[in-house]
Coordinates of C-alpha atoms in Angstrom, one line a residue:
X16 CA -34.8 19.6 -27.5
X17 CA -34.9 17.4 -24.4
X18 CA -33.7 18.9 -21.1
X19 CA -31.3 16.7 -19.1
X20 CA -32.5 15.8 -15.7
X21 CA -31.1 14.0 -12.7
X22 CA -32.9 11.3 -10.8
X23 CA -32.5 11.4 -7.0
X24 CA -33.1 8.1 -5.2
X25 CA -33.7 7.5 -1.6
X26 CA -30.7 5.8 0.2
X27 CA -31.8 3.6 3.1
X28 CA -30.6 4.6 6.5
X29 CA -27.1 3.4 7.2
X30 CA -26.3 2.7 3.6
X31 CA -24.4 5.9 3.1
X32 CA -22.1 5.1 6.1
X33 CA -21.6 1.5 4.8
X34 CA -20.6 2.8 1.4
X35 CA -18.2 5.3 3.0
X36 CA -16.6 2.4 5.0
X37 CA -16.4 0.3 1.9
X38 CA -14.6 2.9 -0.2
X39 CA -12.4 3.9 2.7
X40 CA -11.4 0.2 3.0
X41 CA -10.6 0.0 -0.7
X42 CA -8.4 3.1 -0.4
X43 CA -6.6 1.7 2.6
X44 CA -6.1 -1.6 0.9
X45 CA -4.7 0.1 -2.2
X46 CA -2.3 2.2 -0.1
X47 CA -1.1 -0.9 1.8
X48 CA -0.6 -2.7 -1.5
X49 CA 1.5 0.1 -3.0
X50 CA 3.6 0.4 0.1
X51 CA 4.1 -3.4 0.3
X52 CA 5.1 -3.4 -3.3
X53 CA 7.7 -0.7 -2.9
X54 CA 9.2 -2.4 0.1
X55 CA 9.3 -5.8 -1.7
X56 CA 11.1 -4.0 -4.5
X57 CA 13.6 -2.6 -2.1
X58 CA 14.1 -6.1 -0.5
X59 CA 14.7 -7.6 -4.0
X60 CA 17.2 -4.9 -4.9
X61 CA 19.1 -5.2 -1.7
X62 CA 19.1 -9.0 -2.0
X63 CA 20.7 -8.7 -5.5
X64 CA 23.6 -6.8 -3.9
X65 CA 26.8 -8.6 -2.9
X66 CA 27.7 -9.1 0.7
X67 CA 30.4 -6.4 0.3
X68 CA 27.9 -3.9 -1.0
X69 CA 25.5 -4.7 1.8
X70 CA 28.4 -4.3 4.3
X71 CA 29.1 -0.8 2.9
X72 CA 25.5 0.0 3.7
X73 CA 26.0 -1.3 7.2
X74 CA 23.6 -4.2 6.9
X75 CA 23.8 -8.0 6.5
X76 CA 21.8 -10.2 4.2
X77 CA 19.8 -11.5 7.2
X78 CA 19.2 -7.9 8.2
X79 CA 17.6 -6.8 5.0
X80 CA 14.0 -7.1 6.2
X81 CA 14.9 -5.3 9.4
X82 CA 16.5 -2.5 7.4
X83 CA 13.6 -2.2 4.9
X84 CA 10.9 -2.2 7.7
X85 CA 13.0 -0.2 10.2
X86 CA 10.4 2.6 10.4
X87 CA 7.8 0.1 11.6
X88 CA 9.7 -2.2 13.9
X89 CA 12.2 0.2 15.6

């Protein structure tokens, strides 16, 4: 019966840090994508409301982006 083994390879200096940065960038990009998608969904849903419905929420149609991104821009 063969015994499983693991091969360890030398990683050049700096490569580990570059890989860390690469994967961190992917993660941040994915997070930004999911947040943007959620906000765009909210904009779409609010834009589908009537002006009267928006008024009950205290916003205007032109104010939808400000409302959706209020945590960033206020």
